[in-house]
XYZ file of C-alpha atoms in Angstrom:
419
model
C -7.777 8.657 -51.084
C -10.022 9.914 -53.863
C -10.079 13.725 -53.950
C -13.863 13.915 -53.937
C -13.981 11.711 -50.842
C -11.372 13.835 -49.107
C -13.554 16.922 -49.600
C -16.527 15.093 -48.097
C -14.352 13.803 -45.294
C -13.413 17.240 -43.943
C -16.819 18.843 -44.472
C -18.658 17.809 -41.255
C -17.093 20.629 -39.238
C -19.411 22.913 -41.259
C -22.472 20.660 -41.154
C -24.608 22.410 -38.528
C -28.105 22.459 -40.005
C -30.995 21.524 -37.693
C -34.415 20.808 -39.221
C -37.325 20.286 -36.803
C -40.761 18.835 -37.562
C -42.971 19.523 -34.543
C -45.964 17.677 -36.003
C -44.039 14.435 -36.486
C -41.923 15.114 -33.381
C -38.658 14.494 -35.215
C -35.520 16.418 -36.121
C -32.700 15.997 -38.626
C -29.477 17.218 -37.001
C -26.221 17.517 -38.894
C -23.153 16.120 -37.186
C -21.309 19.432 -36.779
C -24.003 20.988 -34.587
C -23.416 21.317 -30.861
C -25.859 20.155 -28.204
C -26.422 23.770 -27.229
C -27.476 24.658 -30.761
C -29.825 21.666 -30.896
C -31.494 22.530 -27.597
C -31.908 26.168 -28.606
C -33.485 25.370 -31.986
C -35.932 22.885 -30.471
C -36.983 25.371 -27.785
C -37.552 27.991 -30.495
C -40.117 25.703 -32.094
C -41.842 24.288 -29.019
C -41.810 24.583 -25.235
C -43.258 21.086 -24.914
C -40.719 19.117 -26.959
C -37.163 18.204 -26.027
C -34.279 15.950 -26.951
C -32.182 14.075 -24.431
C -28.407 14.300 -24.522
C -25.572 15.616 -22.364
C -25.500 18.730 -20.203
C -22.428 20.381 -21.782
C -23.572 22.699 -24.618
C -20.260 22.610 -26.517
C -20.288 18.850 -27.149
C -20.694 17.887 -30.798
C -23.725 15.878 -31.901
C -21.876 13.599 -34.314
C -19.790 11.770 -31.747
C -21.971 12.170 -28.655
C -25.001 10.379 -30.065
C -22.908 7.579 -31.543
C -21.448 6.735 -28.112
C -24.700 6.589 -26.153
C -25.514 9.996 -24.674
C -26.537 10.278 -20.984
C -29.017 12.999 -20.047
C -30.697 14.576 -17.031
C -33.844 12.920 -18.425
C -32.341 9.505 -19.230
C -34.252 7.658 -16.521
C -37.436 8.727 -18.318
C -36.360 8.451 -21.961
C -33.169 6.369 -22.140
C -29.977 7.428 -23.928
C -29.681 9.752 -26.897
C -28.784 6.738 -29.047
C -32.016 5.012 -27.988
C -33.909 7.844 -29.683
C -32.154 7.819 -33.075
C -34.489 6.732 -35.868
C -32.360 7.318 -38.986
C -28.923 8.518 -40.039
C -26.862 9.531 -43.046
C -23.183 8.686 -43.345
C -20.355 8.280 -45.810
C -19.084 4.710 -45.938
C -15.578 3.435 -46.685
C -16.249 3.463 -50.438
C -17.296 7.128 -50.369
C -21.020 6.438 -50.782
C -23.695 8.265 -48.821
C -25.973 5.823 -47.001
C -29.137 6.129 -44.911
C -30.739 3.570 -42.611
C -32.458 1.724 -45.431
C -29.433 1.512 -47.704
C -26.827 0.781 -45.023
C -28.874 -2.027 -43.465
C -29.940 -2.708 -39.896
C -26.619 -4.176 -38.713
C -24.738 -1.057 -39.757
C -27.454 1.171 -38.283
C -27.319 -0.808 -35.030
C -23.541 -0.363 -34.786
C -23.492 3.432 -35.013
C -26.054 3.880 -32.212
C -23.716 3.399 -29.278
C -20.764 1.644 -30.914
C -18.982 4.827 -31.952
C -19.760 6.203 -35.391
C -16.132 6.848 -36.307
C -15.478 3.109 -36.633
C -18.176 2.617 -39.250
C -18.206 5.694 -41.441
C -18.387 9.449 -41.377
C -21.660 10.562 -39.795
C -23.327 13.373 -41.742
C -26.590 13.683 -39.814
C -28.947 12.017 -37.365
C -32.720 11.820 -37.399
C -33.965 11.745 -33.823
C -37.239 11.396 -31.998
C -38.331 14.473 -30.047
C -39.924 13.826 -26.681
C -43.022 15.242 -25.011
C -42.343 17.191 -21.822
C -44.422 19.617 -19.719
C -43.892 23.352 -20.159
C -42.300 23.466 -16.709
C -39.821 21.109 -15.104
C -38.481 21.379 -11.551
C -34.813 21.571 -10.619
C -32.765 21.961 -7.481
C -29.172 22.084 -6.286
C -28.699 21.148 -2.644
C -25.278 20.978 -1.002
C -24.277 18.854 1.984
C -20.830 18.548 3.578
C -19.342 15.768 5.671
C -20.272 17.846 8.715
C -23.883 17.765 7.463
C -23.959 13.964 7.265
C -23.088 13.722 3.548
C -21.643 10.218 3.969
C -24.903 8.798 5.306
C -26.902 10.681 2.666
C -24.844 9.236 -0.176
C -25.079 5.774 1.340
C -28.891 6.104 1.408
C -28.882 7.630 -2.102
C -27.286 4.446 -3.439
C -30.291 2.456 -2.233
C -32.806 4.946 -3.635
C -31.694 6.826 -6.750
C -32.316 4.006 -9.244
C -35.746 3.209 -7.788
C -37.473 6.609 -7.590
C -40.098 7.837 -10.060
C -38.739 7.687 -13.630
C -39.386 11.441 -13.976
C -36.789 12.114 -11.275
C -33.017 12.071 -11.765
C -30.934 12.656 -8.620
C -27.331 13.242 -9.660
C -24.457 13.889 -7.243
C -21.258 15.843 -7.841
C -18.528 15.453 -5.218
C -15.497 17.612 -4.726
C -13.221 18.935 -2.021
C -13.455 22.654 -1.338
C -13.481 25.147 1.524
C -16.441 25.212 3.907
C -17.664 27.712 6.472
C -18.769 24.781 8.636
C -15.158 23.606 8.832
C -13.832 27.143 9.503
C -12.404 27.630 6.038
C -10.724 24.246 5.834
C -11.334 22.039 2.828
C -13.949 19.336 3.156
C -15.897 17.083 0.820
C -19.068 18.661 -0.571
C -21.886 16.629 -2.087
C -23.915 18.647 -4.582
C -27.275 17.070 -5.399
C -28.108 18.259 -8.943
C -31.628 17.160 -9.702
C -34.243 17.382 -12.420
C -37.884 16.348 -12.171
C -40.079 16.233 -15.264
C -43.088 17.758 -13.570
C -44.158 20.293 -10.948
C -42.673 21.099 -7.570
C -45.503 19.631 -5.508
C -45.158 16.214 -7.147
C -41.383 16.382 -6.699
C -41.662 17.173 -2.986
C -44.108 14.310 -2.495
C -41.708 11.870 -4.178
C -38.693 13.138 -2.223
C -40.505 13.003 1.104
C -41.604 9.461 0.319
C -38.313 8.074 -1.060
C -35.493 10.297 0.244
C -36.688 12.344 3.247
C -33.185 12.303 4.736
C -32.088 15.005 2.289
C -34.505 17.446 3.933
C -35.645 19.033 0.680
C -38.086 21.942 1.073
C -40.022 23.970 -1.449
C -37.703 26.971 -1.340
C -34.872 24.736 -2.600
C -36.793 24.054 -5.840
C -37.334 26.100 -8.979
C -39.883 25.500 -11.716
C -38.620 26.531 -15.161
C -38.759 25.657 -18.825
C -36.620 22.794 -20.109
C -34.317 25.150 -22.037
C -33.716 27.163 -18.852
C -32.693 23.962 -17.074
C -29.811 23.535 -19.518
C -28.436 26.884 -18.370
C -29.200 26.072 -14.715
C -27.153 22.877 -14.801
C -24.253 24.840 -16.258
C -24.364 27.079 -13.157
C -25.520 30.166 -15.010
C -27.702 32.726 -13.179
C -31.422 32.604 -13.742
C -32.448 35.004 -16.482
C -29.428 34.232 -18.658
C -30.526 34.355 -22.292
C -30.662 30.967 -24.062
C -28.918 32.760 -26.947
C -25.693 31.906 -25.119
C -26.165 28.298 -26.227
C -25.539 29.361 -29.823
C -22.120 30.789 -29.000
C -20.880 28.349 -26.383
C -17.509 26.806 -27.114
C -14.691 25.128 -25.260
C -13.218 28.490 -24.253
C -16.414 29.611 -22.493
C -15.185 27.748 -19.420
C -11.515 26.980 -19.929
C -10.526 24.035 -17.717
C -6.975 23.716 -19.045
C -5.939 20.051 -18.970
C -8.256 17.177 -18.153
C -8.214 13.443 -17.426
C -11.328 11.315 -16.948
C -12.210 7.688 -16.197
C -15.495 5.889 -15.565
C -17.030 2.957 -13.710
C -20.386 1.277 -13.095
C -21.626 0.393 -9.608
C -23.829 -2.664 -9.151
C -23.783 -2.926 -5.346
C -23.827 -0.021 -2.873
C -20.429 1.188 -1.696
C -20.016 0.659 2.040
C -19.630 3.486 4.543
C -15.971 2.527 4.919
C -15.563 2.627 1.158
C -17.063 6.107 0.936
C -14.818 7.326 3.750
C -11.843 5.982 1.818
C -12.888 8.129 -1.162
C -13.054 11.192 1.097
C -9.507 10.525 2.318
C -8.232 10.387 -1.234
C -10.067 13.588 -2.104
C -8.436 15.259 0.892
C -5.033 14.155 -0.391
C -5.711 16.082 -3.569
C -5.776 19.282 -1.538
C -1.969 19.216 -1.560
C -1.924 19.518 -5.356
C -2.139 23.219 -6.152
C -4.386 24.565 -8.913
C -6.072 21.202 -9.366
C -9.724 20.248 -9.197
C -11.290 16.810 -8.989
C -15.003 16.154 -9.438
C -16.685 12.789 -9.008
C -20.053 12.453 -10.731
C -22.529 9.843 -9.504
C -25.169 9.430 -12.235
C -28.137 7.178 -11.353
C -29.516 4.324 -13.434
C -32.932 2.658 -13.387
C -36.048 3.606 -15.320
C -35.800 3.451 -19.112
C -32.020 3.005 -18.923
C -32.492 -0.398 -17.328
C -35.507 -1.575 -19.338
C -33.814 -2.269 -22.661
C -31.765 -5.392 -23.243
C -27.964 -5.161 -23.318
C -27.937 -6.049 -27.021
C -30.676 -3.721 -28.308
C -27.958 -1.161 -29.083
C -24.172 -1.463 -28.656
C -24.538 0.549 -25.415
C -24.728 -2.424 -22.988
C -25.023 -0.773 -19.569
C -28.581 -1.671 -18.619
C -30.277 -3.642 -15.820
C -28.120 -4.442 -12.804
C -26.382 -1.076 -12.576
C -27.191 1.324 -9.746
C -25.176 4.273 -11.013
C -22.217 5.355 -13.117
C -19.172 7.182 -11.759
C -17.069 9.653 -13.709
C -13.715 10.558 -12.164
C -12.628 13.893 -13.598
C -9.547 15.922 -12.742
C -8.503 19.172 -14.393
C -5.524 21.437 -13.875
C -4.100 24.627 -15.313
C -0.403 24.034 -15.957
C 1.090 21.292 -18.084
C 3.889 20.937 -15.526
C 1.338 19.429 -13.122
C 0.080 16.825 -15.590
C 2.037 13.823 -14.339
C 0.969 14.290 -10.729
C -2.703 14.840 -11.542
C -2.949 11.890 -13.917
C -1.234 9.673 -11.339
C -3.752 10.759 -8.696
C -6.680 10.035 -11.019
C -5.329 6.544 -11.649
C -4.783 6.005 -7.917
C -8.445 6.749 -7.196
C -9.470 4.403 -10.015
C -7.341 1.603 -8.518
C -8.846 2.181 -5.091
C -12.355 1.817 -6.501
C -11.701 -1.585 -8.113
C -13.251 -3.554 -5.235
C -16.541 -1.619 -5.440
C -17.287 -1.559 -9.166
C -18.505 -3.931 -11.900
C -16.258 -6.878 -12.721
C -15.596 -9.283 -15.596
C -15.453 -6.883 -17.309
C -14.849 -3.718 -15.324
C -17.213 -1.698 -17.493
C -16.668 1.842 -18.798
C -18.697 4.414 -20.721
C -17.485 4.901 -24.293
C -18.224 8.636 -24.344
C -15.836 9.037 -21.396
C -13.000 7.787 -23.580
C -10.117 6.397 -21.529
C -6.956 5.373 -23.360
C -5.612 3.798 -20.164
C -7.896 0.843 -20.942
C -5.876 0.001 -24.064
C -5.205 1.308 -27.554
C -4.944 -0.017 -31.091
C -1.918 -0.160 -33.327
C -1.656 2.609 -35.887
C -2.750 0.413 -38.773
C -3.764 -3.181 -38.092
C -4.939 -4.350 -34.698
C -5.857 -7.904 -33.797
C -9.198 -8.875 -32.339
C -7.451 -10.041 -29.164
C -5.651 -6.726 -28.677
C -8.755 -4.607 -29.210
C -10.903 -6.882 -27.070
C -8.907 -5.788 -23.989
C -10.591 -2.367 -24.074
C -13.569 -3.260 -26.290
C -15.418 -5.512 -23.850
C -15.179 -2.831 -21.156
C -17.128 -0.395 -23.299
C -19.418 -2.822 -25.139
C -19.391 -6.116 -23.193
C -20.758 -8.964 -25.380
C -21.721 -6.490 -28.109
C -18.037 -6.119 -29.019
C -18.086 -9.339 -31.058
C -21.055 -8.190 -33.127
C -19.409 -4.802 -33.684
C -16.294 -6.564 -35.014
C -18.435 -8.615 -37.423
C -20.161 -5.471 -38.729
C -16.816 -3.711 -39.122
C -15.345 -6.674 -41.014
C -18.271 -6.635 -43.426
C -18.474 -2.899 -44.177
C -14.864 -1.734 -43.724
C -12.529 -4.741 -44.084
C -9.487 -2.554 -44.872
C -9.949 -0.565 -41.624
C -10.157 2.778 -43.409
C -11.981 4.377 -40.468
C -9.673 3.933 -37.499
C -8.390 5.631 -34.377
C -6.838 4.673 -31.026
C -10.016 2.901 -29.913
C -11.918 2.107 -33.089
C -13.473 -1.285 -33.719
C -11.059 -3.375 -35.836
C -12.030 -5.814 -38.604
C -11.020 -9.433 -38.272
C -7.638 -9.851 -39.925
C -7.552 -12.349 -42.786
């Protein structure tokens, strides 16, 4: 490797500049910045502009945007990748390219196809989005004893059809409950954001999901930047300055394994009860924690075609599931990973098929991996179509054109066609 290129190659860890133009509603964000830093800098400039990306403040911009980027406002505005309007990267020859010079095929590929396959991302130019000064949030918890199974069953028929300003997300885990006299039971946490005021939210909930029993005292109106802290379970009044110093050690989860699925037909009551049984089995594994995230689709997420960006998960999906398990001691790794895979196998009958789709930003090496150097199209297609569906073939063509020697590669990078 040329020495000059090597210096450029390692530099992105220091590329954290964020330049915001409130008049044009755009921002240039260097790849080393975290989501927390981006949110903070935007809020400094305007209370009525935002950018959509993930909830976790420590996630890096460079990779997150290139894999899609789901947000608490995605039903209104789509994915983070949908809102990229330009980029700068270093290509396989060591040249710096922008959208114009790299060409539209290359630019298409990095917006959801994983930037690390197609170059070294230096920065993104993104569209900032108009929001009201106040949004409304709530966290409501229901246990199995409070009819959580029926609520989740109804949620599946509702969450992708409500007002686009409303995102009803569910987190499920097994923990102790006063209603079950200290015994562990499944809790459903409804984490919700509404881009608007509390009165409009209550009207929508009473019309579309009255079974939840939401009342005004459950809801809080706050600024968008405060909602980022709220969804990270921080007390109200916490300074947004924390977003500038958030890192992976802020909340140390130890070891982690995640997998993902897409649901296209509601899971039956029996199917949900089967999930609860598996979650109860996890109670026997000490110092372990499993969280299932149900993230709704619909709205802008479902309006775009599957081929508009490499991110193909559009119309036809009701919600996405993330199966996450974390544990503290490496000695417990084998048991926890096996349990995560057992839950994934159980869910096979309820999820998308041909392919069984997965979200690229929830990287899962169980789906398949590349060889260290050269990987055939057939080998990579095993995992590639699960992330990208029919877009995988176009990604391979772009890769073959711009990086035929496979300089940019990893366990799940897009391979070029071998000559």
